[in-house]
Amino acid sequence: DAVDELKLKGNLHFQKGEIAESIKCYSEAIQNLSRRKKQGENALILATLLSNRAMCRLKLFDERSNETQSSTFDAYRELRDCIEDCTSALVSLDDHNDSHVVPSSTGREAENKSRTSSRILRCKLMYRRARARFCLCNLGNTGMGAKHRMEDYSVEDDERKLLDDAARDLLSVISIDPKEKQAGKLLTIVRAKLNDLRTSGDGSLIHESVRSIRRCVDYITANNKKEMEQDEKNHAEDRNIKSDNLEHDLKLLIGSLSSEPASSSMELGRANGVPTLFELVSLNISYAATKSKTNIRAMALHTLSSASSHDPFITEYILQNPTSFQNWMTDISNIILSMNSKDSNGQQNNNIAPVDGEAAVAGLGLFLRLATHIFTFLDETAPTTENDKDATSNIPSQSILDPAIICHACISCLSSNDLRCQRAALDLLSVYTSSDRPHDLFSTEKDNINKKINAKLNKFEEKTEAELRNMPPRVVAAYRKGTYQRNLRRRQRSKLYSSTFCTSSTTSENYKAMRTGLEVLLSLAVNAVSPSLRRQCVSTVSRLLVNISGGEVGTDSDIDDVKTLVGPILGWNKDGENNKKHTLTIEEINEDDEGKEEIHHEDQQMNQSKSNNQGDGETSVEDLTHININACRAALTSSLLLGKPELGAWALTEGWSNGDASSELRLLALSKSHPAAAISSEVVSAAASVEKARHIVTQLFHNGTLKILLSNSNSDVSSGAASAVAKLGLADKARSADEGEMFELLGVAADLLENEPENVKFNDNLKGEKNAISTEIEINNHSTSSSLHRGLEILNYLSSKTIVKEEIAHGFKSPKASCTVLERLVALSNMDESNHLGAIESFAIANIFSQLAVSLETLRREAFAGKDITSEQYDQLQALGKSKEEKEAEQKKADETEDSPDCVRERIQKMMDKNVPRAMVNLMEFGSSEKTRGQLVVGMIRFAEQESCRGIMIQQGCLSSCIKLCKEKNSTGSEKQIFLNAAHCMAKMLVTTNPSLLTVTQRMGCIKPLILLIRDTDATDLHVFESLLSITNIASVDNETKSKIISEKGIPTLSYAMFSEHDMVQRAATEAMTNLYPNPKFLKYLAEPEHLKLWVAFSTDFDENFERARAACGCLAMATQDLEIAIPLGKQNKFHEMVKCLLECGNLELMHRILTVILNLVEHGHQCKEAVLSSGAFAFCEAYVETYQKGNLAQDIKFSSFDQGLLAITIDIAKEIVKNKP
């Protein structure tokens, strides 16, 4: 064929260095190829020819670049043609891959070979094109190609685009073949050149965008409001052009920061973008000045917030000038405060830039980034002082970010009607007032901390206990002191900022009086449309008050500070009399009017008779005011109960209306306000968890208040009451025995489980309009609804009851539910990552699954594990103080509620049928907490107790999940216990499972955790025993598995276990060692005289541990087939004693093994046969055969069928030994 001939000819020319001739041959071949009929086969050949020609062009360029008289245009042309050849070849190669079908006769091997050749050719093409582009870039820099630019590259950005395209090709090459060194080296050079362009050039995309924004800012500043009003028509079109340019440039900046945050943010700083963007934020750009209704101010703030995710950007460009920084922060705060500003007519002021929520959210986001960075900087750079008081003395002066600015901005957003602003303000408050390390809360990059504080940061780097043990005592003392003072500073700062927010006051046109931050939060909690927002507000108040109280280390003075703060809101005074006047401002919400009206009121008690007289009529303003006051008090009390239970109990018993909380809660429950009833429901639910406040809930239970809440049609209300009833039952044994009440609660819980996690879609006032920041925001609140949370809480309590466990496992379903409780729990567990449950809900489901798979008796035994007394001994001691009638009553009750092993087995089987193991694996995969993982592993262990479930558990991912958990082993704490349980669960599953059915990854992955469990000093005998059985099982697969066991220090680990105090562990370890035969490393270990001596001793110790002796003797029977084992065994001092002892032991199993050892030695001959002869084994075998070969004596002894089979085998082996007698 002419094409093949020309291709071969071109190759020969290339080898001789005749590049021009080679290019001609390849070009002619390409022309002839177009005339071929088989187009499908031509694609690969065409790609190869183009690739060869591209290589020739690169070679020609190299030669011409070394010539001083070479033409610049020729060099440029060769590179351009090389790029075109490579691009065409890649297209042809794609066509070949799309159309190429390997005939079935060629098989998979031919198909793999074709794919490999295509990948190699693709790598060559992309590397050559990348190199040509890089050379072309250098050609333009030297002036050689300035007048000869490719059409795809403009004069302004050709160099950057060439380098970007080259880097993209090289990355593709490396992704296909990571070992490609040439591509890696060239990629390093290309990236370095790109970095130089970014750091030096004003011609970059970011620099150009900043300059364009600067021109627009200057234009807008020059054309003030009066000039624009006088010449509105003449300037309208020009203003639209400027606003469109701003939108385009800001989008470019946001895009660059999204793709490369670190480099792009620093380049933005070098381009003087920070003052430019802040100046743009401060300008009054109304919607009328923008053609597309884009919120330019929000986009500018969003750009700054994105850039601030890189800490060095904040340090070098935002905090560099403190005066400018304070001015910028003040401007942003004023913008946020102007959200609700109105003119004299009560209308939105159109003369200023409207802040519709987007700008406020972006501004709060920037505050959050700055607070995170600043707090990290202060924490890590503060020196350790001699006196702890000195460590916190300068906290107020460290407020680089003024607390007043943050607090007023948050209060303004919380007071707005914009849900996005409210949530953003709550997020900022959580970070700003947190005592945790800020960088652990919000940081997009782990390694982006400012270089200037790295030395200080290393000093306070968190260290493990193992690392501290290896440090000198002085260093450890200094580290602990520095850590203590750092945590102390965080707590003091948290207390200061929390107190500042709670006591800060602000006002606006919407409100006639000042309102503190705490009052705003409580009002938002009372009037929140979303239950999740209400819970978030209550949680935030709780954290703030905990911070003010000093947390776990708070003093009585701190507690008094909290009482002083919340007392006026609760209506409490130290004299014990109800306050006649109260300054709390309450927002009244009307369904027809979303505006807020501040109400001044007197705190008057509303008696029950007045409430009853109103009937179904309209609620008066006075009654509504009273309800709102008490709703705020309920929200505050709930916050205290959650954060500081002792303060919550004080609020319920003394603080709330000076001890009148129960009557006020009843009025809230009877009110027609769903938010008020929901808050009262949360109060009783929280109070039921606190012992000192539980008597209030008991009163509400007896006076019917809880039943009123339970009967409420709103699940958000009834769920809290149901939770309270469940907690009361848990605390009161008499009430918990009421089956009717339990089933009623189970039905309520089943209905509550039907609620889905909240997925609130919120649309801004500007409906239908979209921009770069997105006016339509979908809020995916991953925390579940309160009703679902309460339903799981109730089930957690009920699942400890045997009768309820039976009902759930056998398919309990309420009339309102769409599926059974068990099916619903599985469905909740199997939610995908975007909708997965929160940590609390995940733990609740894990605990329910675990409770269903265990009996009460097992739980009692587990509770007494490791104690000085057993559960049986405890019961005997308790019985000594009981009468005969009490004992009979208890026995009767135990018989009625018996949770037998058969019942547990049946429940587990029902759960297996509903794929509960897969649900547990799914819960573990999606970011579950440490406690949840621990509970899930415990549940898996209980499932694995049933042998019939182990295979299904492995199929549904339990084994792989446990292997993954074991890789996260920690040396101490709860993680250590999780590791022990996960490895134990693996051992249980693998004891009876056919190891050949496991994947290689599973089989190899489980070996290390099992070996570590055997070696662990905290492991129980049961842990070690079942791990040894599993090792024995999987070692039987192949030699590769045996080698893996040995590589994980299996031989010394198993040898150590052979000396355990427990007989069964000794036997299992010996069997596991035996199954390592015939691995060469094991044989080498066994051949050592000291080790062989040990096995001889174990073989003869059948009186103490028959199972271990049988395993050890069996190992010798197999190993003596190898001459390297047989010779040293015959030389053992105890060999003769072992032979005589085992031959005369009278146990056919041991005799079978020792006779096999003797036969192996005899067959080896020489030294081995002599050792047998001197032991007297030949004489024994002759007598043995003569005595039993006729079988009459065996019939007289009446052997079992098993022993009769062994007898025949031993006689045959003895005959073989006798035949080999010298």
mmCIF file of C-alpha atoms in Angstrom, residues 638-924:
data_model
loop_
_atom_site.group_PDB
_atom_site.id
_atom_site.type_symbol
_atom_site.label_atom_id
_atom_site.label_comp_id
_atom_site.label_asym_id
_atom_site.label_seq_id
_atom_site.Cartn_x
_atom_site.Cartn_y
_atom_site.Cartn_z
ATOM 1 C CA SER A 638 -36.232 27.263 76.899
ATOM 2 C CA SER A 639 -32.858 28.763 75.989
ATOM 3 C CA LEU A 640 -31.752 28.662 79.618
ATOM 4 C CA LEU A 641 -32.913 25.073 80.058
ATOM 5 C CA LEU A 642 -30.945 23.980 77.013
ATOM 6 C CA GLY A 643 -27.742 25.853 77.819
ATOM 7 C CA LYS A 644 -27.690 26.192 81.601
ATOM 8 C CA PRO A 645 -30.135 23.713 83.165
ATOM 9 C CA GLU A 646 -29.729 25.130 86.688
ATOM 10 C CA LEU A 647 -30.592 28.621 85.409
ATOM 11 C CA GLY A 648 -33.486 27.183 83.427
ATOM 12 C CA ALA A 649 -34.836 25.534 86.553
ATOM 13 C CA TRP A 650 -34.494 28.861 88.368
ATOM 14 C CA ALA A 651 -36.403 30.634 85.587
ATOM 15 C CA LEU A 652 -39.267 28.135 85.795
ATOM 16 C CA THR A 653 -39.533 27.981 89.553
ATOM 17 C CA GLU A 654 -38.638 31.562 90.540
ATOM 18 C CA GLY A 655 -37.794 33.835 87.656
ATOM 19 C CA TRP A 656 -40.771 33.677 85.313
ATOM 20 C CA SER A 657 -43.344 35.998 86.860
ATOM 21 C CA ASN A 658 -41.722 35.215 90.198
ATOM 22 C CA GLY A 659 -42.706 31.550 90.142
ATOM 23 C CA ASP A 660 -45.982 31.690 88.214
ATOM 24 C CA ALA A 661 -44.588 29.868 85.153
ATOM 25 C CA SER A 662 -46.989 26.904 85.222
ATOM 26 C CA SER A 663 -50.112 29.071 84.883
ATOM 27 C CA GLU A 664 -48.503 31.168 82.148
ATOM 28 C CA LEU A 665 -47.521 28.009 80.243
ATOM 29 C CA ARG A 666 -51.094 26.771 80.476
ATOM 30 C CA LEU A 667 -52.357 30.051 79.011
ATOM 31 C CA LEU A 668 -49.887 29.719 76.140
ATOM 32 C CA ALA A 669 -51.059 26.159 75.519
ATOM 33 C CA LEU A 670 -54.697 27.326 75.451
ATOM 34 C CA SER A 671 -53.978 30.254 73.139
ATOM 35 C CA LYS A 672 -54.906 30.213 69.475
ATOM 36 C CA SER A 673 -51.374 31.199 68.519
ATOM 37 C CA HIS A 674 -49.486 28.247 67.069
ATOM 38 C CA PRO A 675 -46.038 29.861 67.641
ATOM 39 C CA ALA A 676 -46.905 30.515 71.297
ATOM 40 C CA ALA A 677 -48.150 26.956 71.787
ATOM 41 C CA ALA A 678 -45.073 25.581 70.011
ATOM 42 C CA ILE A 679 -42.740 27.530 72.277
ATOM 43 C CA SER A 680 -44.575 26.356 75.390
ATOM 44 C CA SER A 681 -44.272 22.827 74.063
ATOM 45 C CA GLU A 682 -40.505 23.254 73.710
ATOM 46 C CA VAL A 683 -40.282 24.575 77.253
ATOM 47 C CA VAL A 684 -41.976 21.536 78.768
ATOM 48 C CA SER A 685 -39.872 19.219 76.610
ATOM 49 C CA ALA A 686 -36.649 20.874 77.773
ATOM 50 C CA ALA A 687 -37.840 21.057 81.399
ATOM 51 C CA ALA A 688 -38.588 17.340 81.446
ATOM 52 C CA SER A 689 -34.868 16.720 80.956
ATOM 53 C CA VAL A 690 -33.891 18.782 84.013
ATOM 54 C CA GLU A 691 -34.465 17.137 87.376
ATOM 55 C CA LYS A 692 -35.020 20.376 89.310
ATOM 56 C CA ALA A 693 -37.617 21.568 86.788
ATOM 57 C CA ARG A 694 -39.378 18.268 86.231
ATOM 58 C CA HIS A 695 -41.941 18.867 88.968
ATOM 59 C CA ILE A 696 -43.334 21.793 86.950
ATOM 60 C CA VAL A 697 -43.899 19.455 84.002
ATOM 61 C CA THR A 698 -45.534 16.952 86.359
ATOM 62 C CA GLN A 699 -47.971 19.658 87.456
ATOM 63 C CA LEU A 700 -48.764 20.411 83.826
ATOM 64 C CA PHE A 701 -49.299 16.713 83.219
ATOM 65 C CA HIS A 702 -51.797 16.405 86.071
ATOM 66 C CA ASN A 703 -53.724 19.605 85.241
ATOM 67 C CA GLY A 704 -54.187 18.524 81.630
ATOM 68 C CA THR A 705 -51.887 21.054 79.960
ATOM 69 C CA LEU A 706 -49.763 18.374 78.337
ATOM 70 C CA LYS A 707 -52.863 16.665 76.971
ATOM 71 C CA ILE A 708 -53.976 19.965 75.460
ATOM 72 C CA LEU A 709 -50.624 20.282 73.729
ATOM 73 C CA LEU A 710 -50.710 16.640 72.630
ATOM 74 C CA SER A 711 -54.125 17.120 71.023
ATOM 75 C CA ASN A 712 -52.970 20.167 69.060
ATOM 76 C CA SER A 713 -53.310 19.638 65.294
ATOM 77 C CA ASN A 714 -49.919 21.269 64.723
ATOM 78 C CA SER A 715 -47.266 18.523 64.892
ATOM 79 C CA ASP A 716 -44.690 21.089 65.938
ATOM 80 C CA VAL A 717 -46.718 21.605 69.121
ATOM 81 C CA SER A 718 -47.777 18.046 69.870
ATOM 82 C CA SER A 719 -44.275 16.643 69.331
ATOM 83 C CA GLY A 720 -42.764 18.654 72.167
ATOM 84 C CA ALA A 721 -45.483 17.572 74.573
ATOM 85 C CA ALA A 722 -45.087 13.950 73.536
ATOM 86 C CA SER A 723 -41.366 14.228 74.166
ATOM 87 C CA ALA A 724 -42.026 15.617 77.638
ATOM 88 C CA VAL A 725 -44.411 12.770 78.457
ATOM 89 C CA ALA A 726 -41.785 10.268 77.281
ATOM 90 C CA LYS A 727 -39.098 11.841 79.469
ATOM 91 C CA LEU A 728 -41.408 11.875 82.464
ATOM 92 C CA GLY A 729 -42.103 8.206 81.908
ATOM 93 C CA LEU A 730 -38.391 7.484 81.738
ATOM 94 C CA ALA A 731 -37.933 9.190 85.097
ATOM 95 C CA ASP A 732 -41.024 7.666 86.699
ATOM 96 C CA LYS A 733 -41.055 3.845 86.689
ATOM 97 C CA ALA A 734 -44.705 3.686 87.657
ATOM 98 C CA ARG A 735 -45.790 5.813 84.731
ATOM 99 C CA SER A 736 -43.432 4.020 82.313
ATOM 100 C CA ALA A 737 -45.262 0.730 82.969
ATOM 101 C CA ASP A 738 -48.543 2.059 81.535
ATOM 102 C CA GLU A 739 -48.918 0.118 78.262
ATOM 103 C CA GLY A 740 -51.813 2.236 77.068
ATOM 104 C CA GLU A 741 -49.779 5.387 77.408
ATOM 105 C CA MET A 742 -46.818 3.759 75.680
ATOM 106 C CA PHE A 743 -48.882 2.756 72.654
ATOM 107 C CA GLU A 744 -50.410 6.209 72.507
ATOM 108 C CA LEU A 745 -46.910 7.714 72.451
ATOM 109 C CA LEU A 746 -45.818 5.192 69.821
ATOM 110 C CA GLY A 747 -48.668 6.288 67.580
ATOM 111 C CA VAL A 748 -47.736 9.937 68.064
ATOM 112 C CA ALA A 749 -44.088 9.183 67.252
ATOM 113 C CA ALA A 750 -45.082 7.271 64.112
ATOM 114 C CA ASP A 751 -47.074 10.264 62.874
ATOM 115 C CA LEU A 752 -44.237 12.651 63.642
ATOM 116 C CA LEU A 753 -41.777 10.563 61.632
ATOM 117 C CA GLU A 754 -43.742 11.354 58.488
ATOM 118 C CA ASN A 755 -42.352 14.897 58.473
ATOM 119 C CA GLU A 756 -39.550 15.459 55.994
ATOM 120 C CA PRO A 757 -36.413 17.525 56.663
ATOM 121 C CA GLU A 758 -37.146 21.161 55.917
ATOM 122 C CA ASN A 759 -36.403 22.429 52.431
ATOM 123 C CA VAL A 760 -37.596 26.036 52.493
ATOM 124 C CA LYS A 761 -37.597 27.903 49.222
ATOM 125 C CA PHE A 762 -37.495 31.611 49.829
ATOM 126 C CA ASN A 763 -38.063 34.172 47.108
ATOM 127 C CA ASP A 764 -37.050 37.788 47.426
ATOM 128 C CA ASN A 765 -39.464 40.658 46.834
ATOM 129 C CA LEU A 766 -38.075 41.096 43.313
ATOM 130 C CA LYS A 767 -39.822 38.070 41.853
ATOM 131 C CA GLY A 768 -38.728 36.867 38.446
ATOM 132 C CA GLU A 769 -35.524 38.868 38.422
ATOM 133 C CA LYS A 770 -32.126 37.149 38.406
ATOM 134 C CA ASN A 771 -28.625 38.443 38.685
ATOM 135 C CA ALA A 772 -25.126 37.289 39.545
ATOM 136 C CA ILE A 773 -25.895 36.993 43.230
ATOM 137 C CA SER A 774 -29.285 35.305 42.603
ATOM 138 C CA THR A 775 -32.348 37.033 44.020
ATOM 139 C CA GLU A 776 -34.046 33.679 44.396
ATOM 140 C CA ILE A 777 -32.412 31.684 47.149
ATOM 141 C CA GLU A 778 -33.184 28.110 48.076
ATOM 142 C CA ILE A 779 -32.414 27.482 51.708
ATOM 143 C CA ASN A 780 -31.635 23.816 52.244
ATOM 144 C CA ASN A 781 -31.832 23.460 55.976
ATOM 145 C CA HIS A 782 -30.190 20.125 56.663
ATOM 146 C CA SER A 783 -31.453 20.041 60.227
ATOM 147 C CA THR A 784 -34.668 18.126 60.460
ATOM 148 C CA SER A 785 -38.000 19.603 61.396
ATOM 149 C CA SER A 786 -38.775 19.782 65.103
ATOM 150 C CA SER A 787 -41.572 17.245 64.762
ATOM 151 C CA LEU A 788 -39.274 14.674 63.197
ATOM 152 C CA HIS A 789 -36.702 15.391 65.884
ATOM 153 C CA ARG A 790 -39.308 14.911 68.599
ATOM 154 C CA GLY A 791 -40.607 11.731 66.988
ATOM 155 C CA LEU A 792 -37.169 10.174 67.083
ATOM 156 C CA GLU A 793 -36.726 11.386 70.651
ATOM 157 C CA ILE A 794 -39.920 9.609 71.723
ATOM 158 C CA LEU A 795 -38.959 6.429 69.895
ATOM 159 C CA ASN A 796 -35.607 6.471 71.656
ATOM 160 C CA TYR A 797 -37.381 6.278 74.982
ATOM 161 C CA LEU A 798 -39.934 3.709 73.857
ATOM 162 C CA SER A 799 -37.384 1.419 72.209
ATOM 163 C CA SER A 800 -36.120 0.430 75.654
ATOM 164 C CA LYS A 801 -39.470 -1.288 76.318
ATOM 165 C CA THR A 802 -39.787 -4.924 75.227
ATOM 166 C CA ILE A 803 -43.400 -4.670 74.123
ATOM 167 C CA VAL A 804 -42.644 -1.623 71.973
ATOM 168 C CA LYS A 805 -39.600 -3.301 70.420
ATOM 169 C CA GLU A 806 -41.810 -6.197 69.388
ATOM 170 C CA GLU A 807 -44.399 -3.868 67.881
ATOM 171 C CA ILE A 808 -41.811 -1.887 65.872
ATOM 172 C CA ALA A 809 -40.029 -4.996 64.578
ATOM 173 C CA HIS A 810 -43.278 -6.664 63.550
ATOM 174 C CA GLY A 811 -44.495 -3.690 61.541
ATOM 175 C CA PHE A 812 -46.309 -1.174 63.749
ATOM 176 C CA LYS A 813 -48.057 1.463 61.640
ATOM 177 C CA SER A 814 -50.273 4.326 62.761
ATOM 178 C CA PRO A 815 -53.478 5.048 60.825
ATOM 179 C CA LYS A 816 -52.085 8.365 59.535
ATOM 180 C CA ALA A 817 -48.675 6.993 58.480
ATOM 181 C CA SER A 818 -47.847 5.893 54.963
ATOM 182 C CA CYS A 819 -45.517 3.077 56.056
ATOM 183 C CA THR A 820 -44.434 1.175 59.144
ATOM 184 C CA VAL A 821 -42.166 2.752 61.737
ATOM 185 C CA LEU A 822 -39.281 0.447 60.804
ATOM 186 C CA GLU A 823 -39.643 1.214 57.091
ATOM 187 C CA ARG A 824 -39.690 4.926 57.845
ATOM 188 C CA LEU A 825 -36.522 4.686 59.936
ATOM 189 C CA VAL A 826 -34.778 2.852 57.097
ATOM 190 C CA ALA A 827 -35.959 5.451 54.584
ATOM 191 C CA LEU A 828 -34.651 8.294 56.757
ATOM 192 C CA SER A 829 -31.311 6.519 57.085
ATOM 193 C CA ASN A 830 -31.011 6.041 53.336
ATOM 194 C CA MET A 831 -31.346 9.721 52.443
ATOM 195 C CA ASP A 832 -28.654 10.921 50.067
ATOM 196 C CA GLU A 833 -25.868 13.299 51.045
ATOM 197 C CA SER A 834 -27.793 16.442 50.115
ATOM 198 C CA ASN A 835 -30.656 15.595 52.508
ATOM 199 C CA HIS A 836 -28.946 13.556 55.185
ATOM 200 C CA LEU A 837 -30.022 13.858 58.805
ATOM 201 C CA GLY A 838 -28.336 15.902 61.486
ATOM 202 C CA ALA A 839 -26.004 14.413 64.072
ATOM 203 C CA ILE A 840 -28.667 14.147 66.800
ATOM 204 C CA GLU A 841 -31.219 12.490 64.539
ATOM 205 C CA SER A 842 -28.633 10.065 63.142
ATOM 206 C CA PHE A 843 -27.632 9.029 66.652
ATOM 207 C CA ALA A 844 -31.274 8.540 67.612
ATOM 208 C CA ILE A 845 -31.904 6.161 64.699
ATOM 209 C CA ALA A 846 -28.651 4.302 65.383
ATOM 210 C CA ASN A 847 -29.670 3.858 69.010
ATOM 211 C CA ILE A 848 -33.145 2.611 68.056
ATOM 212 C CA PHE A 849 -31.694 -0.014 65.702
ATOM 213 C CA SER A 850 -29.274 -1.086 68.403
ATOM 214 C CA GLN A 851 -32.018 -1.310 71.065
ATOM 215 C CA LEU A 852 -34.235 -3.470 68.848
ATOM 216 C CA ALA A 853 -31.414 -6.004 68.441
ATOM 217 C CA VAL A 854 -30.745 -6.630 72.118
ATOM 218 C CA SER A 855 -32.571 -7.972 75.161
ATOM 219 C CA LEU A 856 -32.824 -6.298 78.537
ATOM 220 C CA GLU A 857 -30.881 -9.134 80.112
ATOM 221 C CA THR A 858 -27.996 -8.607 77.682
ATOM 222 C CA LEU A 859 -27.981 -4.910 78.483
ATOM 223 C CA ARG A 860 -27.777 -5.711 82.179
ATOM 224 C CA ARG A 861 -24.834 -8.043 81.612
ATOM 225 C CA GLU A 862 -23.086 -5.395 79.550
ATOM 226 C CA ALA A 863 -23.653 -2.830 82.287
ATOM 227 C CA PHE A 864 -21.975 -5.109 84.850
ATOM 228 C CA ALA A 865 -19.064 -5.990 82.554
ATOM 229 C CA GLY A 866 -15.759 -5.127 84.175
ATOM 230 C CA LYS A 867 -17.387 -4.570 87.575
ATOM 231 C CA ASP A 868 -16.535 -6.352 90.818
ATOM 232 C CA ILE A 869 -19.993 -7.861 90.956
ATOM 233 C CA THR A 870 -22.088 -9.725 88.391
ATOM 234 C CA SER A 871 -25.729 -9.007 87.557
ATOM 235 C CA GLU A 872 -26.776 -12.265 89.249
ATOM 236 C CA GLN A 873 -24.935 -11.358 92.467
ATOM 237 C CA TYR A 874 -26.528 -7.903 92.393
ATOM 238 C CA ASP A 875 -29.988 -9.439 92.065
ATOM 239 C CA GLN A 876 -29.303 -11.710 95.012
ATOM 240 C CA LEU A 877 -28.276 -8.750 97.175
ATOM 241 C CA GLN A 878 -31.392 -6.823 96.158
ATOM 242 C CA ALA A 879 -33.597 -9.805 96.955
ATOM 243 C CA LEU A 880 -32.375 -9.898 100.539
ATOM 244 C CA GLY A 881 -34.316 -6.726 101.350
ATOM 245 C CA LYS A 882 -37.597 -7.734 99.652
ATOM 246 C CA SER A 883 -40.588 -9.593 100.957
ATOM 247 C CA LYS A 884 -41.933 -12.782 99.432
ATOM 248 C CA GLU A 885 -44.881 -10.917 97.882
ATOM 249 C CA GLU A 886 -42.572 -8.354 96.254
ATOM 250 C CA LYS A 887 -40.425 -11.111 94.815
ATOM 251 C CA GLU A 888 -43.460 -12.893 93.393
ATOM 252 C CA ALA A 889 -44.779 -9.648 91.856
ATOM 253 C CA GLU A 890 -41.437 -8.928 90.261
ATOM 254 C CA GLN A 891 -41.163 -12.467 88.924
ATOM 255 C CA LYS A 892 -44.645 -12.248 87.450
ATOM 256 C CA LYS A 893 -43.822 -8.941 85.779
ATOM 257 C CA ALA A 894 -40.553 -10.375 84.423
ATOM 258 C CA ASP A 895 -42.418 -13.367 82.968
ATOM 259 C CA GLU A 896 -44.922 -11.070 81.242
ATOM 260 C CA THR A 897 -42.256 -8.888 79.681
ATOM 261 C CA GLU A 898 -39.704 -11.621 78.997
ATOM 262 C CA ASP A 899 -37.354 -10.699 76.185
ATOM 263 C CA SER A 900 -36.008 -14.141 75.305
ATOM 264 C CA PRO A 901 -33.156 -14.863 72.876
ATOM 265 C CA ASP A 902 -35.704 -16.269 70.438
ATOM 266 C CA CYS A 903 -37.589 -12.957 70.478
ATOM 267 C CA VAL A 904 -34.366 -11.043 69.820
ATOM 268 C CA ARG A 905 -33.464 -13.440 67.004
ATOM 269 C CA GLU A 906 -36.856 -12.954 65.396
ATOM 270 C CA ARG A 907 -36.624 -9.156 65.662
ATOM 271 C CA ILE A 908 -33.199 -9.142 64.055
ATOM 272 C CA GLN A 909 -34.489 -11.285 61.204
ATOM 273 C CA LYS A 910 -37.361 -8.856 60.646
ATOM 274 C CA MET A 911 -34.882 -5.978 60.500
ATOM 275 C CA MET A 912 -32.675 -7.898 58.092
ATOM 276 C CA ASP A 913 -35.696 -8.302 55.813
ATOM 277 C CA LYS A 914 -36.067 -4.481 55.803
ATOM 278 C CA ASN A 915 -32.366 -3.939 54.934
ATOM 279 C CA VAL A 916 -31.496 -2.311 58.243
ATOM 280 C CA PRO A 917 -27.752 -3.160 57.854
ATOM 281 C CA ARG A 918 -27.621 -1.129 54.639
ATOM 282 C CA ALA A 919 -29.366 1.736 56.453
ATOM 283 C CA MET A 920 -26.773 1.607 59.238
ATOM 284 C CA VAL A 921 -23.945 1.687 56.693
ATOM 285 C CA ASN A 922 -25.537 4.672 54.991
ATOM 286 C CA LEU A 923 -25.817 6.517 58.315
ATOM 287 C CA MET A 924 -22.140 5.889 58.937
#
